[in-house]
Amino acid sequence: MREAKFSKDGEKGGVHLGTMAEPMALILIFMCIGLTYSRNIPSTLGSILLWVSVILTYMALVTVITNRRRLEMTVFALTVAVAVNGIIAGAQFLLGSTLGFELDMAFWKDFDNAFLGLFNTGLTYYDGDRAASTFCNPNVFAQSMGMLLPFGLYFACSHRKDARHNLCRVLVPLAFFGTLFSFSRGVYLALIIILLMYGFYHIKKLRFILIAAVIVILLIPSSVYTRFLSLDGISEFITGVFNDFSGKGIDYEGSLLDSAMKFFESALTKGAVEESTRLRFDAWISTMRLIIKNPLEGYGAGYHNIRLIINEAGIPIFHTHNFYFQTLMEGGLILLLLYVWIHLSTLRKGIMLIRQSSAPKMGLSIECFIIGFAVMGLTDIPTLTAKGIFSFALAIGITEAAANLYYQRRPLSPGEAFFTVTRIGKLVGMIKSKCAKNKETKEKSLIAK
């Protein structure tokens, strides 16, 4: 930001915000209102401070990335960082699980546990056989990679053949393979969709894509397929669902929603559904009852706040295992609609970059990011942790900067963003436009005279 302010390349200095300023500011305001009814004030305050940091990260990216050279450097640095995490994850799994070395699957585990112990947070790091790289949990690692890898694909799929782009063509596949060892099935599905989108876009290179796909399928370890398809008893579950559709053995008295919940609860007991899948179904059914009690404004932001409310209701889970349910718990329909605003705006920018700009591959990466996020949100919460939400902020900031560059749109200043939030900006714009037209008319009349 300092470089941007004192830049001598003719660009306007100062701090700027993009078009996401309005929903981000409204989310912050709504989080602050949530303090009045939160059950855990410190947790809600922590979420507010974290969201302030997200806005500052977004501001920094929009302010600094004011030319294409800076955008390229940002995406390159991000690609290298993502690849390093993927390489660490691959090394953890291959050395630990395959070759039998005693390794912690969370890279910073000892250091972080010592640090967290000073504050008596009660937080612990993952202790299992799934690779977590430099993150605290394999799911958090995989979700962050799923959000940022599409931008690495943009850099790797460029037509340029300089050293940086060639390096990324090696690093991005390594990052993908490292992500596989997280064994996160929701992220697997998101990555498959991302690769299919890139494959469809490059349909003219179908032969090369098919060869690459065969090579990838042959190289992926069998344990990855086992995890992806580990839905033991799913056929029995589906059979139970169809059998119960007729209402046999189920009391359907009450509202339609109550009946639907009883229907799924009964169906879950029919088959031996795999444990993590059952946990998610149980979490969704249980938290839905809490959401119905307070659908509009939720219960206040904060992981520990929501965990307290869930546990007091007798539900033995830490969170909802679903981004949309967690958002409804924290802020109800209001917060969910604000997030939908951000997501639809991002989707629109991606579509416009694909259709009407000189950077269609950047638009494709933006589409892959936001669609992948939506898919991952079905089974987990990509923004639950600090690293996850900062990955989201990085992706949104790069999206806004790319849209500003390739559309040649000037980013909003903080003052302009404030006026946008209060809806005064439109009125000011109309007045300015009217004054400019009047001035132009007077000048034309003077010239004519």
CSV table of C-alpha atoms in Angstrom, one decimal:
chain,number,residue,atom,x,y,z
A,1,MET,CA,0.0,0.0,0.0
A,2,ARG,CA,2.9,2.3,0.7
A,3,GLU,CA,4.3,1.5,-2.8
A,4,ALA,CA,1.0,2.3,-4.3
A,5,LYS,CA,0.7,5.6,-2.5
A,6,PHE,CA,4.1,6.9,-3.5
A,7,SER,CA,4.1,5.3,-6.9
A,8,LYS,CA,5.8,7.5,-9.6
A,9,ASP,CA,4.3,5.7,-12.6
A,10,GLY,CA,1.5,8.1,-13.1
A,11,GLU,CA,-1.1,6.2,-11.1
A,12,LYS,CA,-3.4,7.9,-8.6
A,13,GLY,CA,-2.2,7.2,-5.0
A,14,GLY,CA,-4.3,6.6,-2.0
A,15,VAL,CA,-6.3,3.8,-0.5
A,16,HIS,CA,-9.1,2.4,-2.5
A,17,LEU,CA,-12.0,-0.1,-2.1
A,18,GLY,CA,-13.7,-2.1,-4.8
A,19,THR,CA,-17.3,-2.8,-5.4
A,20,MET,CA,-17.4,-5.5,-2.7
A,21,ALA,CA,-17.1,-2.7,-0.1
A,22,GLU,CA,-20.8,-2.4,0.3
A,23,PRO,CA,-21.7,-6.0,1.3
A,24,MET,CA,-18.5,-6.3,3.3
A,25,ALA,CA,-19.3,-3.2,5.3
A,26,LEU,CA,-22.9,-4.4,5.8
A,27,ILE,CA,-21.6,-7.8,7.1
A,28,LEU,CA,-19.4,-6.0,9.6
A,29,ILE,CA,-22.3,-3.7,10.8
A,30,PHE,CA,-24.5,-6.8,11.2
A,31,MET,CA,-21.8,-8.6,13.1
A,32,CYS,CA,-21.6,-5.7,15.5
A,33,ILE,CA,-25.4,-5.7,16.0
A,34,GLY,CA,-25.1,-9.4,16.8
A,35,LEU,CA,-23.1,-8.4,19.9
A,36,THR,CA,-26.4,-7.4,21.5
A,37,TYR,CA,-27.8,-11.0,21.5
A,38,SER,CA,-24.6,-13.2,21.3
A,39,ARG,CA,-24.2,-15.8,24.0
A,40,ASN,CA,-20.4,-15.6,23.9
A,41,ILE,CA,-19.3,-11.9,23.5
A,42,PRO,CA,-15.5,-12.6,23.2
A,43,SER,CA,-16.1,-15.1,20.4
A,44,THR,CA,-18.3,-12.6,18.5
A,45,LEU,CA,-15.7,-9.9,19.0
A,46,GLY,CA,-13.0,-12.2,17.7
A,47,SER,CA,-15.1,-12.8,14.5
A,48,ILE,CA,-15.6,-9.0,14.1
A,49,LEU,CA,-11.9,-8.3,14.4
A,50,LEU,CA,-11.2,-11.1,11.9
A,51,TRP,CA,-13.6,-9.7,9.5
A,52,VAL,CA,-12.0,-6.2,9.8
A,53,SER,CA,-8.7,-7.9,8.9
A,54,VAL,CA,-10.4,-9.5,5.9
A,55,ILE,CA,-11.6,-6.1,4.7
A,56,LEU,CA,-8.1,-4.6,5.2
A,57,THR,CA,-6.6,-7.5,3.2
A,58,TYR,CA,-9.1,-6.9,0.4
A,59,MET,CA,-8.3,-3.1,0.5
A,60,ALA,CA,-4.6,-3.8,0.3
A,61,LEU,CA,-5.0,-6.0,-2.8
A,62,VAL,CA,-7.3,-3.5,-4.6
A,63,THR,CA,-5.0,-0.6,-3.7
A,64,VAL,CA,-1.7,-2.2,-4.7
A,65,ILE,CA,-2.7,-4.2,-7.8
A,66,THR,CA,-3.2,-1.3,-10.1
A,67,ASN,CA,-1.4,-2.7,-13.2
A,68,ARG,CA,-1.0,-6.0,-14.9
A,69,ARG,CA,2.6,-6.5,-13.7
A,70,ARG,CA,1.5,-6.4,-10.1
A,71,LEU,CA,-1.4,-8.7,-10.8
A,72,GLU,CA,1.0,-11.2,-12.4
A,73,MET,CA,3.4,-11.0,-9.5
A,74,THR,CA,0.6,-11.5,-6.9
A,75,VAL,CA,-0.8,-14.6,-8.7
A,76,PHE,CA,2.8,-16.0,-9.1
A,77,ALA,CA,3.6,-15.5,-5.4
A,78,LEU,CA,0.3,-17.1,-4.5
A,79,THR,CA,0.9,-20.1,-6.8
A,80,VAL,CA,4.3,-20.7,-5.3
A,81,ALA,CA,2.9,-20.5,-1.8
A,82,VAL,CA,0.1,-23.0,-2.7
A,83,ALA,CA,2.6,-25.3,-4.4
A,84,VAL,CA,4.8,-25.3,-1.3
A,85,ASN,CA,1.9,-26.4,0.9
A,86,GLY,CA,1.0,-29.1,-1.6
A,87,ILE,CA,4.6,-30.4,-1.7
A,88,ILE,CA,4.7,-30.5,2.1
A,89,ALA,CA,1.4,-32.4,2.3
A,90,GLY,CA,2.7,-34.9,-0.3
A,91,ALA,CA,5.9,-35.4,1.6
A,92,GLN,CA,4.1,-35.8,4.9
A,93,PHE,CA,1.9,-38.6,3.5
A,94,LEU,CA,4.5,-40.4,1.5
A,95,LEU,CA,7.1,-40.3,4.3
A,96,GLY,CA,4.7,-40.9,7.2
A,97,SER,CA,2.0,-43.3,5.9
A,98,THR,CA,3.8,-45.0,3.1
A,99,LEU,CA,7.4,-45.3,4.3
A,100,GLY,CA,6.7,-45.4,8.0
A,101,PHE,CA,8.5,-42.4,9.2
A,102,GLU,CA,7.2,-40.8,12.4
A,103,LEU,CA,5.9,-37.4,11.2
A,104,ASP,CA,3.2,-35.0,12.4
A,105,MET,CA,0.7,-34.4,9.7
A,106,ALA,CA,0.4,-30.8,10.9
A,107,PHE,CA,3.7,-29.1,10.0
A,108,TRP,CA,3.6,-26.4,12.8
A,109,LYS,CA,2.0,-28.6,15.4
A,110,ASP,CA,4.6,-28.4,18.2
A,111,PHE,CA,5.2,-24.7,17.8
A,112,ASP,CA,1.5,-23.9,17.6
A,113,ASN,CA,0.5,-26.1,20.5
A,114,ALA,CA,3.1,-24.3,22.6
A,115,PHE,CA,1.9,-20.9,21.5
A,116,LEU,CA,-1.8,-21.8,22.0
A,117,GLY,CA,-1.0,-23.2,25.4
A,118,LEU,CA,0.2,-19.8,26.6
A,119,PHE,CA,-3.4,-18.5,26.2
A,120,ASN,CA,-5.2,-21.6,27.4
A,121,THR,CA,-7.5,-21.6,24.4
A,122,GLY,CA,-8.3,-25.3,24.6
A,123,LEU,CA,-7.5,-25.6,20.8
A,124,THR,CA,-5.6,-28.7,19.7
A,125,TYR,CA,-4.1,-29.7,16.4
A,126,TYR,CA,-5.0,-32.6,14.1
A,127,ASP,CA,-3.4,-35.9,15.1
A,128,GLY,CA,-4.2,-38.4,12.4
A,129,ASP,CA,-2.9,-39.9,9.1
A,130,ARG,CA,-4.3,-37.3,6.7
A,131,ALA,CA,-1.9,-34.6,5.5
A,132,ALA,CA,-2.6,-31.1,6.8
A,133,SER,CA,0.6,-29.4,5.5
A,134,THR,CA,1.1,-26.1,7.4
A,135,PHE,CA,-2.5,-26.0,8.5
A,136,CYS,CA,-4.2,-27.2,11.7
A,137,ASN,CA,-6.5,-29.6,10.0
A,138,PRO,CA,-6.6,-31.5,6.7
A,139,ASN,CA,-10.0,-30.2,5.7
A,140,VAL,CA,-8.9,-26.6,6.3
A,141,PHE,CA,-5.8,-27.2,4.2
A,142,ALA,CA,-7.8,-28.8,1.4
A,143,GLN,CA,-10.4,-26.0,1.4
A,144,SER,CA,-7.8,-23.2,1.2
A,145,MET,CA,-6.1,-25.1,-1.7
A,146,GLY,CA,-9.4,-25.5,-3.4
A,147,MET,CA,-10.0,-21.7,-3.3
A,148,LEU,CA,-6.6,-20.6,-4.5
A,149,LEU,CA,-5.6,-23.4,-7.0
A,150,PRO,CA,-7.8,-21.9,-9.8
A,151,PHE,CA,-5.5,-18.8,-9.9
A,152,GLY,CA,-2.5,-21.1,-10.1
A,153,LEU,CA,-4.1,-22.8,-13.1
A,154,TYR,CA,-4.6,-19.4,-14.7
A,155,PHE,CA,-0.8,-18.7,-14.4
A,156,ALA,CA,0.1,-22.3,-15.5
A,157,CYS,CA,-2.2,-22.3,-18.6
A,158,SER,CA,-0.8,-19.0,-19.9
A,159,HIS,CA,0.6,-19.1,-23.4
A,160,ARG,CA,3.9,-17.5,-22.2
A,161,LYS,CA,6.9,-19.7,-21.9
A,162,ASP,CA,9.2,-17.7,-19.6
A,163,ALA,CA,10.9,-19.2,-16.5
A,164,ARG,CA,8.1,-18.2,-14.1
A,165,HIS,CA,5.3,-19.7,-16.2
A,166,ASN,CA,7.3,-22.9,-16.9
A,167,LEU,CA,8.0,-23.2,-13.1
A,168,CYS,CA,4.2,-22.9,-12.4
A,169,ARG,CA,3.4,-25.6,-14.9
A,170,VAL,CA,5.5,-28.0,-12.7
A,171,LEU,CA,4.3,-26.6,-9.3
A,172,VAL,CA,0.5,-26.6,-10.0
A,173,PRO,CA,0.3,-30.4,-10.6
A,174,LEU,CA,2.3,-31.0,-7.4
A,175,ALA,CA,-0.1,-28.8,-5.5
A,176,PHE,CA,-3.0,-30.8,-6.9
A,177,PHE,CA,-1.4,-34.1,-5.9
A,178,GLY,CA,-0.6,-32.8,-2.4
A,179,THR,CA,-4.2,-31.7,-1.9
A,180,LEU,CA,-5.4,-35.3,-2.7
A,181,PHE,CA,-3.6,-36.5,0.5
A,182,SER,CA,-5.9,-34.4,2.6
A,183,PHE,CA,-8.6,-37.0,1.8
A,184,SER,CA,-11.3,-34.4,1.9
A,185,ARG,CA,-14.1,-35.7,-0.3
A,186,GLY,CA,-15.9,-32.3,-0.6
A,187,VAL,CA,-12.7,-30.8,-2.0
A,188,TYR,CA,-12.2,-33.8,-4.3
A,189,LEU,CA,-15.6,-33.0,-5.8
A,190,ALA,CA,-14.8,-29.3,-6.2
A,191,LEU,CA,-11.4,-30.1,-7.8
A,192,ILE,CA,-13.1,-32.4,-10.3
A,193,ILE,CA,-15.6,-29.7,-11.2
A,194,ILE,CA,-12.7,-27.1,-11.6
A,195,LEU,CA,-10.7,-29.5,-13.9
A,196,LEU,CA,-13.8,-30.2,-16.0
A,197,MET,CA,-14.5,-26.5,-16.4
A,198,TYR,CA,-10.9,-26.0,-17.6
A,199,GLY,CA,-11.2,-29.0,-19.8
A,200,PHE,CA,-14.4,-27.8,-21.4
A,201,TYR,CA,-12.8,-24.3,-22.0
A,202,HIS,CA,-9.8,-25.9,-23.7
A,203,ILE,CA,-12.0,-28.4,-25.7
A,204,LYS,CA,-9.9,-27.9,-28.8
A,205,LYS,CA,-7.0,-29.6,-27.0
A,206,LEU,CA,-9.2,-32.6,-26.2
A,207,ARG,CA,-6.5,-35.2,-27.2
A,208,PHE,CA,-4.0,-33.7,-24.8
A,209,ILE,CA,-6.6,-33.4,-22.0
A,210,LEU,CA,-7.5,-37.1,-22.3
A,211,ILE,CA,-3.9,-38.2,-22.2
A,212,ALA,CA,-3.3,-36.0,-19.2
A,213,ALA,CA,-6.4,-37.4,-17.5
A,214,VAL,CA,-5.3,-41.0,-18.0
A,215,ILE,CA,-1.9,-40.2,-16.6
A,216,VAL,CA,-3.4,-38.6,-13.6
A,217,ILE,CA,-5.8,-41.5,-13.0
A,218,LEU,CA,-2.9,-44.0,-13.1
A,219,LEU,CA,-0.7,-41.9,-10.8
A,220,ILE,CA,-3.3,-41.3,-8.0
A,221,PRO,CA,-2.8,-43.7,-5.1
A,222,SER,CA,-5.6,-46.3,-4.5
A,223,SER,CA,-6.1,-44.9,-1.0
A,224,VAL,CA,-7.4,-41.7,-2.5
A,225,TYR,CA,-10.1,-43.5,-4.5
A,226,THR,CA,-10.9,-45.6,-1.4
A,227,ARG,CA,-11.5,-42.3,0.6
A,228,PHE,CA,-13.5,-40.7,-2.2
A,229,LEU,CA,-15.8,-43.8,-2.5
A,230,SER,CA,-16.0,-44.6,1.2
A,231,LEU,CA,-19.7,-44.4,1.6
A,232,ASP,CA,-20.2,-47.8,3.1
A,233,GLY,CA,-23.9,-48.9,3.0
A,234,ILE,CA,-25.0,-46.0,0.8
A,235,SER,CA,-27.0,-48.5,-1.3
A,236,GLU,CA,-28.9,-49.6,1.8
A,237,PHE,CA,-29.4,-45.9,2.7
A,238,ILE,CA,-30.9,-45.1,-0.7
A,239,THR,CA,-33.1,-48.2,-0.5
A,240,GLY,CA,-34.3,-47.1,2.9
A,241,VAL,CA,-35.1,-43.7,1.6
A,242,PHE,CA,-37.2,-45.1,-1.2
A,243,ASN,CA,-39.0,-47.5,1.1
A,244,ASP,CA,-39.8,-44.8,3.6
A,245,PHE,CA,-41.1,-42.5,0.8
A,246,SER,CA,-44.4,-44.3,1.2
A,247,GLY,CA,-44.5,-43.3,4.9
A,248,LYS,CA,-44.2,-46.9,6.3
A,249,GLY,CA,-43.2,-46.8,10.0
A,250,ILE,CA,-43.0,-43.0,10.2
A,251,ASP,CA,-45.4,-40.7,12.0
A,252,TYR,CA,-45.9,-37.7,9.6
A,253,GLU,CA,-48.0,-35.7,11.9
A,254,GLY,CA,-47.0,-32.0,12.3
A,255,SER,CA,-45.6,-29.6,9.7
A,256,LEU,CA,-44.2,-30.6,6.4
A,257,LEU,CA,-40.7,-29.7,7.6
A,258,ASP,CA,-41.0,-31.8,10.7
A,259,SER,CA,-42.1,-34.7,8.6
A,260,ALA,CA,-39.1,-34.3,6.3
A,261,MET,CA,-36.8,-34.3,9.2
A,262,LYS,CA,-38.3,-37.5,10.6
A,263,PHE,CA,-38.1,-39.0,7.2
A,264,PHE,CA,-34.3,-38.4,6.9
A,265,GLU,CA,-33.7,-39.4,10.5
A,266,SER,CA,-35.5,-42.7,9.9
A,267,ALA,CA,-33.7,-43.2,6.6
A,268,LEU,CA,-30.3,-42.7,8.3
A,269,THR,CA,-31.0,-45.6,10.6
A,270,LYS,CA,-31.8,-47.9,7.8
A,271,GLY,CA,-28.3,-48.3,6.3
A,272,ALA,CA,-24.8,-48.4,7.7
A,273,VAL,CA,-23.8,-45.0,6.3
A,274,GLU,CA,-20.1,-44.2,6.8
A,275,GLU,CA,-19.4,-42.4,10.1
A,276,SER,CA,-18.3,-38.9,8.7
A,277,THR,CA,-21.3,-38.9,6.4
A,278,ARG,CA,-23.7,-39.8,9.2
A,279,LEU,CA,-22.2,-37.1,11.4
A,280,ARG,CA,-22.9,-34.5,8.7
A,281,PHE,CA,-26.5,-35.7,8.2
A,282,ASP,CA,-27.1,-35.7,12.0
A,283,ALA,CA,-25.5,-32.2,12.2
A,284,TRP,CA,-27.7,-30.8,9.5
A,285,ILE,CA,-30.9,-32.2,10.8
A,286,SER,CA,-30.2,-31.1,14.3
A,287,THR,CA,-29.1,-27.5,13.5
A,288,MET,CA,-32.0,-27.0,11.1
A,289,ARG,CA,-34.3,-27.1,14.2
A,290,LEU,CA,-32.3,-24.3,15.8
A,291,ILE,CA,-32.3,-22.3,12.6
A,292,ILE,CA,-36.1,-22.5,12.4
A,293,LYS,CA,-36.4,-21.0,15.8
A,294,ASN,CA,-34.5,-17.9,14.8
A,295,PRO,CA,-34.3,-17.7,11.0
A,296,LEU,CA,-33.9,-14.0,10.4
A,297,GLU,CA,-30.9,-12.7,12.5
A,298,GLY,CA,-29.4,-15.9,13.8
A,299,TYR,CA,-27.6,-16.3,17.1
A,300,GLY,CA,-24.5,-14.0,16.6
A,301,ALA,CA,-21.2,-14.6,14.9
A,302,GLY,CA,-18.3,-16.6,16.3
A,303,TYR,CA,-17.3,-20.3,16.2
A,304,HIS,CA,-17.4,-20.7,20.0
A,305,ASN,CA,-20.7,-18.9,20.3
A,306,ILE,CA,-22.4,-21.2,17.8
A,307,ARG,CA,-20.7,-24.3,19.4
A,308,LEU,CA,-22.1,-23.2,22.8
A,309,ILE,CA,-25.6,-22.9,21.4
A,310,ILE,CA,-25.4,-26.2,19.6
A,311,ASN,CA,-24.0,-28.1,22.6
A,312,GLU,CA,-26.6,-26.5,25.0
A,313,ALA,CA,-29.3,-28.0,22.6
A,314,GLY,CA,-27.8,-31.4,23.3
A,315,ILE,CA,-26.1,-31.8,19.9
A,316,PRO,CA,-22.6,-33.3,20.3
A,317,ILE,CA,-20.8,-31.5,17.4
A,318,PHE,CA,-18.4,-28.5,17.1
A,319,HIS,CA,-20.0,-26.9,14.1
A,320,THR,CA,-22.6,-27.5,11.4
A,321,HIS,CA,-20.3,-29.0,8.7
A,322,ASN,CA,-22.0,-26.8,6.2
A,323,PHE,CA,-21.2,-23.3,5.2
A,324,TYR,CA,-24.8,-22.3,4.5
A,325,PHE,CA,-26.2,-23.8,7.8
A,326,GLN,CA,-23.3,-22.2,9.8
A,327,THR,CA,-24.1,-18.8,8.1
A,328,LEU,CA,-27.8,-19.2,9.0
A,329,MET,CA,-26.8,-20.0,12.6
A,330,GLU,CA,-24.6,-17.0,12.9
A,331,GLY,CA,-26.6,-14.4,11.1
A,332,GLY,CA,-29.8,-15.9,9.7
A,333,LEU,CA,-31.2,-15.1,6.3
A,334,ILE,CA,-29.7,-11.5,6.5
A,335,LEU,CA,-26.1,-12.7,6.7
A,336,LEU,CA,-26.7,-15.5,4.1
A,337,LEU,CA,-28.1,-13.0,1.6
A,338,LEU,CA,-25.1,-10.7,2.1
A,339,TYR,CA,-22.8,-13.6,1.3
A,340,VAL,CA,-24.9,-14.5,-1.7
A,341,TRP,CA,-24.5,-10.8,-2.8
A,342,ILE,CA,-20.7,-11.2,-2.7
A,343,HIS,CA,-20.8,-14.6,-4.5
A,344,LEU,CA,-23.1,-13.4,-7.3
A,345,SER,CA,-21.0,-10.3,-7.8
A,346,THR,CA,-17.9,-12.5,-8.1
A,347,LEU,CA,-19.7,-14.8,-10.5
A,348,ARG,CA,-20.8,-11.8,-12.6
A,349,LYS,CA,-17.2,-10.5,-12.8
A,350,GLY,CA,-15.9,-13.9,-13.9
A,351,ILE,CA,-18.6,-14.1,-16.6
A,352,MET,CA,-17.9,-10.6,-17.9
A,353,LEU,CA,-14.1,-11.3,-18.0
A,354,ILE,CA,-14.7,-14.4,-20.0
A,355,ARG,CA,-17.1,-12.7,-22.5
A,356,GLN,CA,-15.9,-9.2,-22.8
A,357,SER,CA,-12.2,-8.8,-21.9
A,358,SER,CA,-8.7,-9.7,-23.0
A,359,ALA,CA,-8.3,-12.0,-20.0
A,360,PRO,CA,-10.9,-14.8,-20.4
A,361,LYS,CA,-8.7,-17.3,-18.5
A,362,MET,CA,-8.7,-15.0,-15.5
A,363,GLY,CA,-12.5,-15.0,-15.7
A,364,LEU,CA,-12.5,-18.8,-15.9
A,365,SER,CA,-10.3,-19.0,-12.8
A,366,ILE,CA,-12.7,-16.7,-10.9
A,367,GLU,CA,-15.6,-18.9,-12.0
A,368,CYS,CA,-13.8,-22.0,-10.8
A,369,PHE,CA,-13.0,-20.4,-7.5
A,370,ILE,CA,-16.6,-19.3,-6.7
A,371,ILE,CA,-18.2,-22.5,-8.0
A,372,GLY,CA,-15.6,-24.6,-6.1
A,373,PHE,CA,-16.3,-22.6,-2.9
A,374,ALA,CA,-20.1,-23.3,-3.3
A,375,VAL,CA,-19.5,-27.0,-3.7
A,376,MET,CA,-17.1,-27.2,-0.7
A,377,GLY,CA,-19.6,-25.3,1.4
A,378,LEU,CA,-22.1,-28.1,1.0
A,379,THR,CA,-20.1,-30.5,3.3
A,380,ASP,CA,-17.8,-28.1,5.2
A,381,ILE,CA,-17.1,-24.5,6.1
A,382,PRO,CA,-14.2,-23.0,4.1
A,383,THR,CA,-14.3,-19.7,6.1
A,384,LEU,CA,-14.4,-21.3,9.6
A,385,THR,CA,-10.7,-20.6,10.4
A,386,ALA,CA,-8.4,-17.6,10.0
A,387,LYS,CA,-6.4,-19.2,7.2
A,388,GLY,CA,-9.6,-20.2,5.4
A,389,ILE,CA,-11.2,-16.8,5.5
A,390,PHE,CA,-8.0,-15.1,4.5
A,391,SER,CA,-7.8,-17.4,1.5
A,392,PHE,CA,-11.3,-16.3,0.6
A,393,ALA,CA,-10.2,-12.6,1.1
A,394,LEU,CA,-7.2,-13.1,-1.2
A,395,ALA,CA,-9.4,-14.7,-3.9
A,396,ILE,CA,-12.0,-11.9,-3.7
A,397,GLY,CA,-9.3,-9.2,-3.8
A,398,ILE,CA,-7.6,-10.7,-6.8
A,399,THR,CA,-11.0,-10.9,-8.5
A,400,GLU,CA,-11.8,-7.3,-7.9
A,401,ALA,CA,-8.3,-6.1,-9.0
A,402,ALA,CA,-8.5,-8.1,-12.2
A,403,ALA,CA,-12.0,-6.7,-13.0
A,404,ASN,CA,-10.7,-3.2,-12.4
A,405,LEU,CA,-7.7,-3.8,-14.7
A,406,TYR,CA,-9.3,-5.5,-17.6
A,407,TYR,CA,-12.4,-3.2,-17.6
A,408,GLN,CA,-10.3,-0.1,-16.8
A,409,ARG,CA,-12.6,0.7,-13.9
A,410,ARG,CA,-11.3,3.0,-11.2
A,411,PRO,CA,-11.5,1.4,-7.7
A,412,LEU,CA,-13.7,3.2,-5.1
A,413,SER,CA,-12.1,5.4,-2.5
A,414,PRO,CA,-13.1,4.9,1.2
A,415,GLY,CA,-15.3,8.0,1.0
A,416,GLU,CA,-17.0,6.8,-2.2
A,417,ALA,CA,-17.5,3.3,-0.6
A,418,PHE,CA,-19.2,5.0,2.4
A,419,PHE,CA,-21.6,6.9,0.1
A,420,THR,CA,-22.3,3.6,-1.7
A,421,VAL,CA,-23.2,1.9,1.5
A,422,THR,CA,-25.6,4.7,2.5
A,423,ARG,CA,-27.1,5.0,-1.0
A,424,ILE,CA,-26.1,8.7,-1.1
A,425,GLY,CA,-23.6,8.0,-3.8
A,426,LYS,CA,-26.2,7.5,-6.5
A,427,LEU,CA,-27.8,10.9,-5.7
A,428,VAL,CA,-24.4,12.6,-5.8
A,429,GLY,CA,-23.6,10.9,-9.1
A,430,MET,CA,-26.8,12.1,-10.6
A,431,ILE,CA,-26.2,15.7,-9.5
A,432,LYS,CA,-22.6,15.6,-10.8
A,433,SER,CA,-23.8,14.2,-14.1
A,434,LYS,CA,-26.5,16.9,-14.4
A,435,CYS,CA,-23.9,19.6,-13.6
A,436,ALA,CA,-21.5,18.2,-16.2
A,437,LYS,CA,-24.1,18.1,-18.9
A,438,ASN,CA,-25.1,21.7,-18.1
A,439,LYS,CA,-21.5,22.8,-18.3
A,440,GLU,CA,-21.0,21.0,-21.5
A,441,THR,CA,-24.1,22.6,-23.0
A,442,LYS,CA,-23.0,26.1,-22.0
A,443,GLU,CA,-19.5,25.5,-23.5
A,444,LYS,CA,-21.1,24.3,-26.8
A,445,SER,CA,-23.3,27.4,-26.9
A,446,LEU,CA,-20.3,29.7,-26.3
A,447,ILE,CA,-18.3,28.0,-29.0
A,448,ALA,CA,-21.3,28.3,-31.4
A,449,LYS,CA,-21.6,32.0,-30.6
